[in-house]
C-alpha cells in the first residue's frame, strides 16, 4: 500500500514538472508576441529606448500611422491582395492535392514512395535560386505586378507539402467505405466529395490553414515580382523600414495588424487543426 502511494506521488510530481516545463516553453513563444504588442502601443521615443520602457504611457499612434494618418497610404489594398492570393492558392492546392493524395494512398500507384519523394525534393531548391528564371518568365508573359502570378507561385510552393499531409490523412480512411460506395455505383468525383472529404475534414482544415499561413507570410517573390498594384501585406510592412531609420512602434503596430487574420483563422480552426494533425499520426 505504501509503495502504491509512493508511486502515485512520484507520478503526480512528474506530471507537475512536465506541466511546468510546458508552460515555460509556451511562455518563451508568447513573450516576443507580447513584447511586440506592448511596443506597438508606445510612442516612438519610448519604443526606441534600450531597454524599452515597460511603464511608458500607451498610445494608438502607431496603429493610426499604419492606417495612413499622416501619409494617407491605405493598407487595405495590400491586405486584400494577400488575402486573395492566399485564399485562391489554398483552394487550388486542395483541388490538386486531394486527388493526388487519393491516388498515392487509397488507390496506390506503382512506386508511390518515389513519387512522394519527388514531390518533397521540389522543396529542396532554395527559393532565391529560382527567382531570376521566374522573373524573366513573368516579364516575358506580362505577369509582373499581378496577383494571378502569386497564386500560381504559392500553389506550386505549397502543393508538395499538401500532398504529403493529405496522403497521411487519406491513408486513415477505411477501405470498406470506399468499396461500399463503388458497389453502389458512385464515381470518383462523388467518392471524393461526399465520402472522402467529410471523413478527412479535419485533415483538410489543417492542410488549408498551413498553406494559407505559408502564402500569407511569403515575402521574397512578392517583393521582387510585384509593385504598386499587387503588393502584399508583408511587402507593405517592409515599407516602414525607411532610410530615415527604423520606427519600432509603427513596425510593431503593422506587424500586429498583419498577423491578426492568421491568428483569427488559427483560433477559429484550432479544433479541426488538432484533430487533423492527430489524424495522420502513426498508429
XYZ file of N, CA and C in Angstrom:
849
model
N 0.829 -1.200 0.000
C 0.000 0.000 0.000
C 0.863 1.250 0.000
N 1.920 1.226 0.820
C 2.820 2.385 0.890
C 3.557 2.567 -0.432
N 3.894 1.423 -1.073
C 4.592 1.503 -2.367
C 3.703 2.134 -3.427
N 2.398 1.756 -3.420
C 1.463 2.326 -4.389
C 1.300 3.819 -4.192
N 1.219 4.258 -2.920
C 1.100 5.689 -2.620
C 2.343 6.439 -3.070
N 3.505 5.854 -2.842
C 4.757 6.498 -3.258
C 4.836 6.622 -4.777
N 4.413 5.565 -5.479
C 4.429 5.623 -6.934
C 3.462 6.674 -7.462
N 2.286 6.781 -6.809
C 1.323 7.796 -7.231
C 1.851 9.200 -7.000
N 2.529 9.408 -5.868
C 3.108 10.719 -5.577
C 4.208 11.061 -6.580
N 5.026 10.075 -6.912
C 6.084 10.299 -7.910
C 5.498 10.638 -9.276
N 4.411 9.941 -9.646
C 3.766 10.214 -10.923
C 3.181 11.618 -10.957
N 2.560 12.062 -9.858
C 1.996 13.411 -9.816
C 3.087 14.461 -9.902
N 4.201 14.225 -9.223
C 5.309 15.175 -9.312
C 5.873 15.243 -10.727
N 5.963 14.094 -11.359
C 6.482 14.068 -12.728
C 5.547 14.811 -13.665
N 4.250 14.588 -13.511
C 3.280 15.307 -14.343
C 3.318 16.795 -14.064
N 3.483 17.161 -12.780
C 3.578 18.582 -12.445
C 4.810 19.225 -13.055
N 5.924 18.502 -13.040
C 7.155 19.041 -13.633
C 7.009 19.186 -15.141
N 6.393 18.207 -15.784
C 6.178 18.299 -17.226
C 5.223 19.437 -17.573
N 4.199 19.616 -16.739
C 3.272 20.730 -16.964
C 3.965 22.067 -16.823
N 4.816 22.195 -15.800
C 5.566 23.443 -15.614
C 6.504 23.693 -16.789
N 7.149 22.619 -17.278
C 8.044 22.761 -18.427
C 7.264 23.193 -19.669
N 6.062 22.645 -19.833
C 5.234 23.026 -20.979
C 4.847 24.500 -20.909
N 4.499 24.979 -19.696
C 4.161 26.400 -19.533
C 5.367 27.290 -19.813
N 6.545 26.858 -19.397
C 7.757 27.652 -19.657
C 8.048 27.729 -21.158
N 7.896 26.596 -21.845
C 8.117 26.605 -23.292
C 7.085 27.476 -23.998
N 5.833 27.384 -23.546
C 4.801 28.239 -24.128
C 5.074 29.716 -23.890
N 5.604 30.044 -22.718
C 5.924 31.441 -22.415
C 7.041 31.966 -23.305
N 8.017 31.106 -23.621
C 9.108 31.527 -24.493
C 8.597 31.913 -25.878
N 7.576 31.214 -26.355
C 6.987 31.552 -27.645
C 6.066 32.767 -27.541
N 5.429 32.959 -26.391
C 4.442 34.030 -26.249
C 5.082 35.371 -25.926
N 6.199 35.367 -25.198
C 6.800 36.625 -24.762
C 7.178 37.555 -25.918
N 7.793 37.075 -27.022
C 8.082 38.006 -28.120
C 6.834 38.649 -28.707
N 5.739 37.875 -28.779
C 4.491 38.431 -29.304
C 3.951 39.495 -28.357
N 3.974 39.205 -27.040
C 3.510 40.187 -26.063
C 4.373 41.441 -26.093
N 5.674 41.257 -26.268
C 6.590 42.402 -26.349
C 6.279 43.253 -27.581
N 5.973 42.593 -28.703
C 5.630 43.315 -29.924
C 4.341 44.112 -29.749
N 3.338 43.511 -29.130
C 2.073 44.217 -28.908
C 2.281 45.408 -27.983
N 3.071 45.223 -26.918
C 3.328 46.323 -25.985
C 4.097 47.454 -26.667
N 5.085 47.110 -27.488
C 5.855 48.130 -28.190
C 4.986 48.903 -29.175
N 4.022 48.216 -29.798
C 3.144 48.894 -30.750
C 2.268 49.944 -30.077
N 2.100 49.854 -28.766
C 1.266 50.802 -28.022
C 2.079 51.931 -27.399
N 3.372 52.011 -27.717
C 4.236 53.060 -27.183
C 4.497 54.132 -28.232
N 4.954 55.272 -27.775
C 5.431 56.296 -28.685
C 6.800 55.889 -29.213
N 7.196 56.487 -30.322
C 8.475 56.119 -30.927
C 9.641 56.385 -29.981
N 9.569 57.478 -29.242
C 10.664 57.809 -28.325
C 10.783 56.772 -27.217
N 9.628 56.257 -26.738
C 9.657 55.238 -25.683
C 10.027 53.866 -26.243
N 9.601 53.571 -27.465
C 9.910 52.272 -28.065
C 11.379 52.157 -28.425
N 12.045 53.285 -28.672
C 13.435 53.254 -29.110
C 14.426 53.188 -27.967
N 13.962 53.312 -26.719
C 14.879 53.262 -25.586
C 15.424 51.849 -25.426
N 16.613 51.732 -24.873
C 17.262 50.438 -24.694
C 17.673 50.269 -23.229
N 17.029 49.393 -22.459
C 15.919 48.537 -22.883
C 14.616 49.329 -22.975
N 13.610 48.817 -23.726
C 12.336 49.543 -23.839
C 11.673 49.731 -22.496
N 11.004 50.845 -22.369
C 10.358 51.184 -21.099
C 9.025 50.454 -20.965
N 8.895 49.677 -19.891
C 7.652 48.943 -19.670
C 6.549 49.832 -19.114
N 6.931 50.879 -18.379
C 5.933 51.745 -17.754
C 5.617 52.983 -18.547
N 5.981 53.033 -19.812
C 5.733 54.217 -20.642
C 4.237 54.340 -20.933
N 3.753 55.563 -21.139
C 2.328 55.738 -21.457
C 1.968 55.065 -22.772
N 0.728 54.577 -22.829
C 0.257 53.850 -24.004
C -0.455 54.795 -24.962
N -0.339 54.500 -26.236
C -0.976 55.310 -27.266
C -1.279 54.445 -28.482
N -2.224 54.883 -29.287
C -2.588 54.183 -30.511
C -2.004 54.865 -31.744
N -1.015 55.707 -31.549
C -0.454 56.454 -32.665
C 0.162 55.531 -33.710
N 0.804 54.448 -33.268
C 1.405 53.514 -34.210
C 0.364 52.898 -35.137
N -0.798 52.565 -34.598
C -1.866 51.999 -35.423
C -2.466 53.055 -36.348
N -2.551 54.286 -35.883
C -3.029 55.363 -36.757
C -2.079 55.566 -37.929
N -0.774 55.475 -37.661
C 0.201 55.618 -38.736
C 0.100 54.448 -39.715
N -0.192 53.263 -39.197
C -0.349 52.109 -40.087
C -1.499 52.307 -41.051
N -2.574 52.911 -40.587
C -3.729 53.163 -41.441
C -3.639 54.497 -42.178
N -2.436 55.091 -42.217
C -2.197 56.254 -43.064
C -2.628 57.575 -42.488
N -2.530 57.763 -41.165
C -2.953 59.019 -40.556
C -2.149 60.209 -41.070
N -0.856 60.036 -41.250
C -0.005 61.142 -41.690
C 0.383 61.052 -43.162
N 0.444 59.831 -43.703
C 0.874 59.651 -45.091
C -0.291 59.526 -46.068
N -1.458 59.106 -45.577
C -2.604 58.900 -46.452
C -2.546 57.608 -47.244
N -1.545 56.761 -46.973
C -1.399 55.479 -47.676
C -2.227 54.423 -46.946
N -3.179 53.825 -47.640
C -4.068 52.838 -47.019
C -3.449 51.440 -47.075
N -3.564 50.667 -45.989
C -3.043 49.284 -46.010
C -4.021 48.286 -46.598
N -5.236 48.714 -46.932
C -6.251 47.758 -47.367
C -5.931 47.088 -48.703
N -5.453 47.807 -49.721
C -5.100 47.083 -50.963
C -4.078 45.972 -50.764
N -2.967 46.185 -50.035
C -2.049 45.060 -49.799
C -2.693 43.927 -49.007
N -3.503 44.258 -48.025
C -4.170 43.211 -47.253
C -5.117 42.403 -48.128
N -5.853 43.086 -48.993
C -6.765 42.379 -49.900
C -5.980 41.512 -50.877
N -4.856 42.029 -51.376
C -4.023 41.227 -52.277
C -3.513 39.970 -51.587
N -3.048 40.108 -50.360
C -2.565 38.943 -49.619
C -3.679 37.936 -49.386
N -4.850 38.444 -48.999
C -5.976 37.544 -48.733
C -6.415 36.837 -50.011
N -6.469 37.567 -51.110
C -6.904 36.967 -52.380
C -5.914 35.907 -52.843
N -4.619 36.244 -52.842
C -3.612 35.290 -53.304
C -3.548 34.067 -52.399
N -3.625 34.270 -51.078
C -3.542 33.152 -50.144
C -4.764 32.252 -50.249
N -5.950 32.853 -50.314
C -7.172 32.053 -50.370
C -7.276 31.288 -51.684
N -7.029 31.957 -52.802
C -7.155 31.303 -54.102
C -6.112 30.199 -54.268
N -4.888 30.453 -53.819
C -3.856 29.420 -53.933
C -4.159 28.233 -53.028
N -4.703 28.481 -51.849
C -5.053 27.385 -50.945
C -6.151 26.516 -51.537
N -7.170 27.148 -52.117
C -8.238 26.374 -52.759
C -7.706 25.561 -53.933
N -6.835 26.170 -54.715
C -6.260 25.455 -55.853
C -5.372 24.297 -55.400
N -4.639 24.499 -54.310
C -3.809 23.426 -53.759
C -4.683 22.238 -53.338
N -5.797 22.508 -52.681
C -6.674 21.423 -52.245
C -7.262 20.675 -53.434
N -7.652 21.408 -54.477
C -8.223 20.771 -55.657
C -7.214 19.820 -56.302
N -5.951 20.174 -56.275
C -4.916 19.339 -56.884
C -4.373 18.276 -55.927
N -4.267 18.608 -54.646
C -3.606 17.714 -53.696
C -4.485 16.538 -53.294
N -5.791 16.747 -53.143
C -6.655 15.657 -52.682
C -6.708 14.507 -53.689
N -6.939 14.762 -54.997
C -6.884 13.622 -55.936
C -5.511 12.965 -56.005
N -4.444 13.776 -55.933
C -3.102 13.199 -55.969
C -2.857 12.322 -54.749
N -3.244 12.800 -53.574
C -3.072 12.012 -52.355
C -3.952 10.769 -52.373
N -5.127 10.883 -52.981
C -6.013 9.717 -53.118
C -5.342 8.635 -53.955
N -4.696 9.052 -55.041
C -4.017 8.091 -55.904
C -2.796 7.479 -55.236
N -2.180 8.202 -54.320
C -0.963 7.720 -53.670
C -1.234 6.959 -52.375
N -2.463 6.950 -51.915
C -2.759 6.283 -50.640
C -3.848 5.231 -50.793
N -5.055 5.651 -51.139
C -6.171 4.714 -51.221
C -6.072 3.852 -52.481
N -5.714 4.463 -53.589
C -5.506 3.735 -54.841
C -4.035 3.872 -55.232
N -3.143 3.198 -54.524
C -1.711 3.452 -54.724
C -1.225 3.088 -56.118
N -0.421 3.957 -56.677
C 0.212 3.715 -57.960
C 1.530 2.975 -57.726
N 2.123 2.482 -58.802
C 3.401 1.803 -58.673
C 4.482 2.796 -58.270
N 5.351 2.362 -57.378
C 6.452 3.184 -56.882
C 5.937 4.520 -56.338
N 4.868 4.441 -55.538
C 4.289 5.665 -54.997
C 5.254 6.386 -54.072
N 6.136 5.640 -53.393
C 7.094 6.290 -52.491
C 8.080 7.152 -53.278
N 8.458 6.700 -54.482
C 9.337 7.515 -55.317
C 8.639 8.812 -55.723
N 7.353 8.710 -56.020
C 6.599 9.914 -56.373
C 6.521 10.877 -55.195
N 6.336 10.341 -53.991
C 6.264 11.195 -52.816
C 7.584 11.916 -52.580
N 8.686 11.201 -52.713
C 9.985 11.837 -52.506
C 10.316 12.830 -53.622
N 9.765 12.586 -54.828
C 9.937 13.578 -55.893
C 9.219 14.868 -55.531
N 7.991 14.756 -54.988
C 7.278 15.946 -54.535
C 8.101 16.687 -53.489
N 8.648 15.939 -52.539
C 9.403 16.574 -51.462
C 10.699 17.192 -51.975
N 11.310 16.600 -52.985
C 12.575 17.124 -53.496
C 12.417 18.500 -54.114
N 11.207 18.843 -54.558
C 11.000 20.168 -55.135
C 11.119 21.268 -54.094
N 11.025 20.914 -52.819
C 11.173 21.914 -51.748
C 12.624 22.110 -51.341
N 13.530 21.304 -51.897
C 14.934 21.389 -51.502
C 15.675 22.501 -52.229
N 15.133 22.979 -53.344
C 15.778 24.067 -54.081
C 15.519 25.382 -53.355
N 16.551 26.136 -53.021
C 16.329 27.445 -52.382
C 15.486 28.349 -53.278
N 14.570 29.063 -52.674
C 13.665 29.912 -53.447
C 14.434 30.946 -54.247
N 15.474 31.499 -53.653
C 16.226 32.556 -54.333
C 16.928 32.020 -55.584
N 17.190 30.702 -55.638
C 17.859 30.127 -56.803
C 16.957 30.152 -58.029
N 15.664 30.084 -57.841
C 14.731 30.117 -58.966
C 14.117 31.469 -59.195
N 14.594 32.483 -58.487
C 13.967 33.801 -58.577
C 14.179 34.454 -59.941
N 15.407 34.400 -60.466
C 15.696 35.042 -61.749
C 14.934 34.388 -62.909
N 14.930 33.058 -63.042
C 14.119 32.469 -64.120
C 12.642 32.815 -64.015
N 12.106 32.780 -62.796
C 10.696 33.120 -62.621
C 10.442 34.567 -63.017
N 11.361 35.453 -62.653
C 11.202 36.872 -63.000
C 11.212 37.059 -64.519
N 12.135 36.401 -65.212
C 12.225 36.547 -66.664
C 10.986 35.985 -67.357
N 10.505 34.837 -66.887
C 9.287 34.254 -67.465
C 8.097 35.181 -67.239
N 7.974 35.705 -66.020
C 6.860 36.610 -65.722
C 6.959 37.898 -66.545
N 8.170 38.382 -66.753
C 8.349 39.599 -67.543
C 7.946 39.375 -68.995
N 8.372 38.261 -69.566
C 8.027 37.964 -70.959
C 6.536 37.683 -71.131
N 5.906 37.137 -70.090
C 4.479 36.830 -70.162
C 3.607 38.014 -69.768
N 4.223 39.110 -69.340
C 3.449 40.278 -68.933
C 2.696 40.076 -67.637
N 3.231 39.278 -66.728
C 2.543 38.962 -65.470
C 3.167 39.629 -64.257
N 4.139 40.506 -64.449
C 4.707 41.215 -63.312
C 3.653 42.114 -62.672
N 3.727 42.219 -61.351
C 2.777 43.029 -60.585
C 1.345 42.545 -60.813
N 1.160 41.228 -60.727
C -0.128 40.607 -60.972
C -0.397 39.576 -59.882
N -1.579 39.645 -59.282
C -1.936 38.712 -58.215
C -2.031 37.282 -58.745
N -2.425 37.134 -60.010
C -2.537 35.792 -60.592
C -1.198 35.080 -60.583
N -0.115 35.811 -60.815
C 1.215 35.197 -60.770
C 1.523 34.681 -59.369
N 1.167 35.443 -58.346
C 1.389 34.996 -56.972
C 0.569 33.749 -56.665
N -0.645 33.679 -57.182
C -1.482 32.493 -56.957
C -0.810 31.247 -57.515
N -0.278 31.357 -58.724
C 0.401 30.212 -59.346
C 1.643 29.825 -58.553
N 2.432 30.810 -58.138
C 3.663 30.529 -57.395
C 3.364 29.925 -56.031
N 2.410 30.484 -55.319
C 2.073 29.953 -54.000
C 1.504 28.544 -54.104
N 0.751 28.282 -55.162
C 0.216 26.934 -55.363
C 1.339 25.931 -55.577
N 2.285 26.284 -56.422
C 3.404 25.377 -56.680
C 4.289 25.189 -55.448
N 4.398 26.215 -54.613
C 5.221 26.111 -53.410
C 4.569 25.227 -52.344
N 3.253 25.306 -52.225
C 2.560 24.594 -51.145
C 2.058 23.217 -51.548
N 1.998 22.942 -52.847
C 1.430 21.668 -53.300
C 2.192 20.453 -52.773
N 3.533 20.413 -52.782
C 4.218 19.223 -52.248
C 3.891 18.940 -50.782
N 3.869 19.997 -49.965
C 3.550 19.807 -48.545
C 2.122 19.304 -48.385
N 1.201 19.871 -49.174
C -0.199 19.467 -49.074
C -0.379 18.006 -49.485
N 0.312 17.569 -50.526
C 0.203 16.168 -50.947
C 0.715 15.237 -49.857
N 1.825 15.577 -49.249
C 2.368 14.758 -48.160
C 1.399 14.689 -46.988
N 0.839 15.826 -46.611
C -0.083 15.837 -45.476
C -1.360 15.066 -45.809
N -1.955 15.354 -46.975
C -3.216 14.717 -47.324
C -3.037 13.217 -47.539
N -1.866 12.791 -47.981
C -1.641 11.363 -48.155
C -1.717 10.631 -46.811
N -1.129 11.235 -45.768
C -1.180 10.603 -44.444
C -2.596 10.611 -43.889
N -3.382 11.645 -44.195
C -4.765 11.705 -43.716
C -5.648 10.698 -44.454
N -5.494 10.623 -45.772
C -6.331 9.726 -46.561
C -6.004 8.264 -46.303
N -4.783 7.995 -45.830
C -4.428 6.613 -45.506
C -5.250 6.070 -44.347
N -5.876 6.973 -43.564
C -6.685 6.546 -42.420
C -8.136 6.259 -42.804
N -8.534 6.531 -44.040
C -9.918 6.308 -44.461
C -10.171 4.806 -44.594
N -11.209 4.268 -43.964
C -11.499 2.825 -44.085
C -11.796 2.446 -45.532
N -11.121 1.429 -46.014
C -11.307 0.985 -47.395
C -12.721 0.432 -47.602
N -13.321 -0.116 -46.535
C -14.653 -0.705 -46.667
C -15.683 0.339 -47.103
N -15.527 1.582 -46.630
C -16.469 2.625 -47.028
C -16.379 2.901 -48.523
N -15.172 2.929 -49.028
C -14.972 3.195 -50.452
C -15.470 2.037 -51.301
N -15.254 0.812 -50.830
C -15.756 -0.348 -51.569
C -17.276 -0.356 -51.605
N -17.911 0.010 -50.507
C -19.375 0.069 -50.485
C -19.888 1.132 -51.445
N -19.188 2.284 -51.510
C -19.595 3.336 -52.439
C -19.432 2.888 -53.884
N -18.360 2.153 -54.160
C -18.152 1.654 -55.521
C -19.235 0.659 -55.910
N -19.631 -0.191 -54.983
C -20.697 -1.162 -55.257
C -22.005 -0.442 -55.560
N -22.244 0.682 -54.878
C -23.464 1.465 -55.114
C -23.399 2.273 -56.393
N -22.272 2.225 -57.095
C -22.163 2.913 -58.377
C -21.638 4.335 -58.304
N -21.033 4.741 -57.187
C -20.510 6.091 -57.058
C -19.221 6.231 -57.856
N -19.125 7.325 -58.625
C -17.918 7.592 -59.379
C -16.871 8.263 -58.508
N -15.685 8.493 -59.103
C -14.587 9.089 -58.343
C -14.920 10.479 -57.812
N -15.504 11.390 -58.625
C -15.848 12.710 -58.051
C -16.804 12.604 -56.873
N -17.796 11.717 -56.989
C -18.758 11.543 -55.894
C -18.070 10.991 -54.653
N -17.170 10.039 -54.837
C -16.444 9.459 -53.706
C -15.606 10.519 -53.003
N -14.913 11.356 -53.784
C -14.049 12.383 -53.188
C -14.859 13.434 -52.439
N -15.980 13.865 -53.027
C -16.740 14.979 -52.450
C -17.625 14.523 -51.301
N -18.347 13.401 -51.462
C -19.365 13.013 -50.497
C -18.883 12.018 -49.446
N -17.780 11.329 -49.707
C -17.328 10.294 -48.772
C -15.970 10.645 -48.174
N -14.978 10.871 -49.036
C -13.619 11.110 -48.540
C -13.526 12.451 -47.820
N -14.059 13.514 -48.434
C -13.920 14.852 -47.856
C -14.521 14.953 -46.451
N -15.743 14.456 -46.189
C -16.261 14.541 -44.805
C -15.431 13.754 -43.798
N -14.888 12.613 -44.211
C -14.118 11.785 -43.283
C -12.817 12.470 -42.889
N -12.154 13.088 -43.859
C -10.855 13.721 -43.599
C -10.987 15.232 -43.476
N -12.166 15.731 -43.094
C -12.367 17.182 -42.963
C -11.366 17.835 -42.008
N -11.059 17.220 -40.846
C -10.021 17.832 -40.001
C -8.670 17.932 -40.689
N -8.305 16.906 -41.459
C -7.042 16.957 -42.185
C -7.044 18.032 -43.254
N -8.172 18.197 -43.937
C -8.282 19.250 -44.946
C -8.162 20.623 -44.290
N -8.782 20.776 -43.118
C -8.690 22.056 -42.406
C -7.255 22.349 -41.985
N -6.550 21.341 -41.480
C -5.158 21.538 -41.073
C -4.285 21.891 -42.267
N -4.461 21.179 -43.374
C -3.672 21.462 -44.579
C -3.983 22.849 -45.113
N -5.255 23.221 -45.125
C -5.647 24.535 -45.624
C -5.030 25.646 -44.795
N -5.062 25.493 -43.482
C -4.529 26.540 -42.610
C -3.025 26.696 -42.804
N -2.302 25.598 -42.903
C -0.852 25.670 -43.083
C -0.510 26.306 -44.427
N -1.214 25.918 -45.493
C -0.964 26.515 -46.811
C -1.309 28.001 -46.807
N -2.378 28.370 -46.132
C -2.773 29.784 -46.055
C -1.710 30.598 -45.317
N -1.198 30.047 -44.219
C -0.175 30.764 -43.450
C 1.100 30.931 -44.270
N 1.529 29.866 -44.942
C 2.738 29.957 -45.769
C 2.567 30.991 -46.877
N 1.400 31.031 -47.496
C 1.160 32.003 -48.559
C 1.093 33.413 -48.011
N 0.440 33.582 -46.886
C 0.288 34.910 -46.293
C 1.639 35.496 -45.876
N 2.534 34.646 -45.396
C 3.824 35.132 -44.884
C 4.902 35.246 -45.956
N 4.663 34.785 -47.167
C 5.689 34.802 -48.203
C 6.072 36.240 -48.557
N 7.372 36.495 -48.649
C 7.852 37.854 -48.885
C 8.723 37.979 -50.125
N 9.614 37.006 -50.366
C 10.639 37.187 -51.393
C 10.032 37.368 -52.785
N 9.170 36.429 -53.212
C 8.553 36.545 -54.530
C 7.684 37.796 -54.613
N 6.925 38.064 -53.555
C 6.053 39.234 -53.577
C 6.857 40.528 -53.642
N 7.996 40.541 -53.005
C 8.832 41.743 -53.007
C 9.428 42.016 -54.385
N 9.850 40.956 -55.081
C 10.548 41.119 -56.356
C 9.582 41.209 -57.530
N 8.486 40.458 -57.486
C 7.612 40.322 -58.648
C 6.410 41.242 -58.631
N 6.216 42.004 -57.562
C 5.077 42.921 -57.502
C 5.571 44.347 -57.318
N 4.657 45.274 -57.545
C 4.998 46.684 -57.386
C 3.894 47.433 -56.681
N 3.198 48.273 -57.421
C 2.157 49.119 -56.831
C 0.821 48.402 -56.761
N 0.492 47.640 -57.799
C -0.854 47.073 -57.922
C -1.026 45.833 -57.063
N -0.091 44.895 -57.124
C -0.250 43.575 -56.497
C 0.595 43.393 -55.244
N 1.099 44.467 -54.656
C 1.894 44.349 -53.438
C 1.100 43.716 -52.312
N 1.747 42.852 -51.543
C 1.077 42.123 -50.478
C 1.357 42.770 -49.120
N 0.727 42.225 -48.081
C 0.871 42.785 -46.741
C 2.306 42.736 -46.224
N 3.057 41.620 -46.382
C 4.457 41.639 -45.936
C 5.295 42.690 -46.656
N 5.032 42.906 -47.945
C 5.760 43.947 -48.674
C 5.413 45.316 -48.111
N 4.150 45.526 -47.803
C 3.726 46.792 -47.202
C 4.395 46.995 -45.846
N 4.574 45.919 -45.100
C 5.217 46.009 -43.792
C 6.667 46.466 -43.920
N 7.374 45.960 -44.918
C 8.781 46.366 -45.090
C 8.907 47.837 -45.459
N 7.839 48.446 -45.930
C 7.883 49.861 -46.273
C 8.057 50.767 -45.071
N 7.846 50.239 -43.859
C 8.036 51.053 -42.656
C 9.497 51.125 -42.240
N 10.350 50.318 -42.877
C 11.793 50.412 -42.644
C 12.348 51.349 -43.722
N 12.576 52.583 -43.363
C 12.953 53.607 -44.329
C 14.405 54.023 -44.130
N 14.881 54.858 -45.041
C 16.247 55.376 -44.945
C 16.400 56.342 -43.782
N 15.275 56.855 -43.285
C 15.335 57.758 -42.128
C 15.525 57.008 -40.816
N 15.354 55.680 -40.847
C 15.527 54.910 -39.625
C 14.448 53.863 -39.482
N 14.532 53.098 -38.416
C 13.575 52.044 -38.110
C 12.632 52.554 -37.027
N 11.365 52.712 -37.380
C 10.367 53.202 -36.435
C 9.686 51.999 -35.789
N 10.161 51.652 -34.588
C 9.752 50.400 -33.962
C 8.261 50.351 -33.667
N 7.709 51.434 -33.158
C 6.293 51.434 -32.788
C 5.416 51.197 -34.017
N 5.714 51.871 -35.125
C 4.917 51.698 -36.336
C 5.112 50.303 -36.932
N 6.352 49.795 -36.895
C 6.604 48.457 -37.425
C 5.860 47.410 -36.599
N 5.902 47.543 -35.279
C 5.203 46.581 -34.411
C 3.699 46.671 -34.593
N 3.168 47.884 -34.736
C 1.731 48.039 -34.965
C 1.326 47.396 -36.287
N 2.135 47.600 -37.328
C 1.846 46.978 -38.623
C 1.936 45.466 -38.529
N 2.940 44.959 -37.807
C 3.088 43.510 -37.666
C 1.897 42.894 -36.936
N 1.400 43.576 -35.911
C 0.232 43.081 -35.175
C -0.989 43.018 -36.084
N -1.227 44.095 -36.846
C -2.400 44.133 -37.720
C -2.310 43.083 -38.822
N -1.123 42.894 -39.380
C -0.962 41.928 -40.469
C -1.043 40.496 -39.947
N -0.686 40.287 -38.687
C -0.746 38.940 -38.099
C -2.148 38.551 -37.671
N -3.037 39.518 -37.494
C -4.363 39.220 -36.967
C -5.164 38.244 -37.834
N -5.210 38.388 -39.164
C -6.002 37.420 -39.947
C -5.564 35.978 -39.748
N -4.252 35.744 -39.690
C -3.755 34.387 -39.488
C -4.098 33.893 -38.091
N -3.954 34.763 -37.094
C -4.289 34.370 -35.726
C -5.772 34.054 -35.589
N -6.619 34.872 -36.206
C -8.063 34.626 -36.144
C -8.405 33.307 -36.819
N -7.800 33.051 -37.974
C -8.053 31.782 -38.668
C -7.567 30.602 -37.835
N -6.420 30.764 -37.176
C -5.898 29.692 -36.345
C -6.790 29.390 -35.158
N -7.266 30.442 -34.477
C -8.152 30.232 -33.335
C -9.491 29.641 -33.775
N -9.993 30.081 -34.927
C -11.279 29.575 -35.392
C -11.199 28.106 -35.771
N -10.048 27.675 -36.279
C -9.906 26.295 -36.752
C -9.034 25.443 -35.845
N -8.832 25.870 -34.596
C -7.894 25.146 -33.754
C -8.373 23.730 -33.433
N -9.678 23.533 -33.268
C -10.178 22.177 -33.005
C -9.928 21.262 -34.196
N -10.274 21.751 -35.386
C -10.036 20.959 -36.596
C -8.546 20.755 -36.822
N -7.739 21.767 -36.457
C -6.293 21.651 -36.662
C -5.708 20.548 -35.791
N -6.106 20.501 -34.529
C -5.611 19.462 -33.625
C -6.072 18.090 -34.083
N -7.345 17.983 -34.481
C -7.856 16.702 -34.959
C -7.128 16.265 -36.226
N -6.867 17.230 -37.109
C -6.212 16.890 -38.356
C -4.799 16.439 -38.151
N -4.048 17.140 -37.293
C -2.668 16.756 -37.059
C -2.562 15.415 -36.355
N -3.556 15.073 -35.517
C -3.531 13.776 -34.862
C -4.093 12.677 -35.757
N -4.890 13.074 -36.776
C -5.492 12.079 -37.673
C -4.436 11.349 -38.480
N -3.398 12.089 -38.871
C -2.357 11.469 -39.670
C -1.213 10.904 -38.866
N -1.395 10.771 -37.569
C -0.323 10.262 -36.718
C -0.087 8.778 -36.987
N 1.122 8.341 -36.641
C 1.458 6.934 -36.818
C 0.672 6.104 -35.814
N 0.119 5.005 -36.285
C -0.685 4.144 -35.382
C 0.206 3.505 -34.338
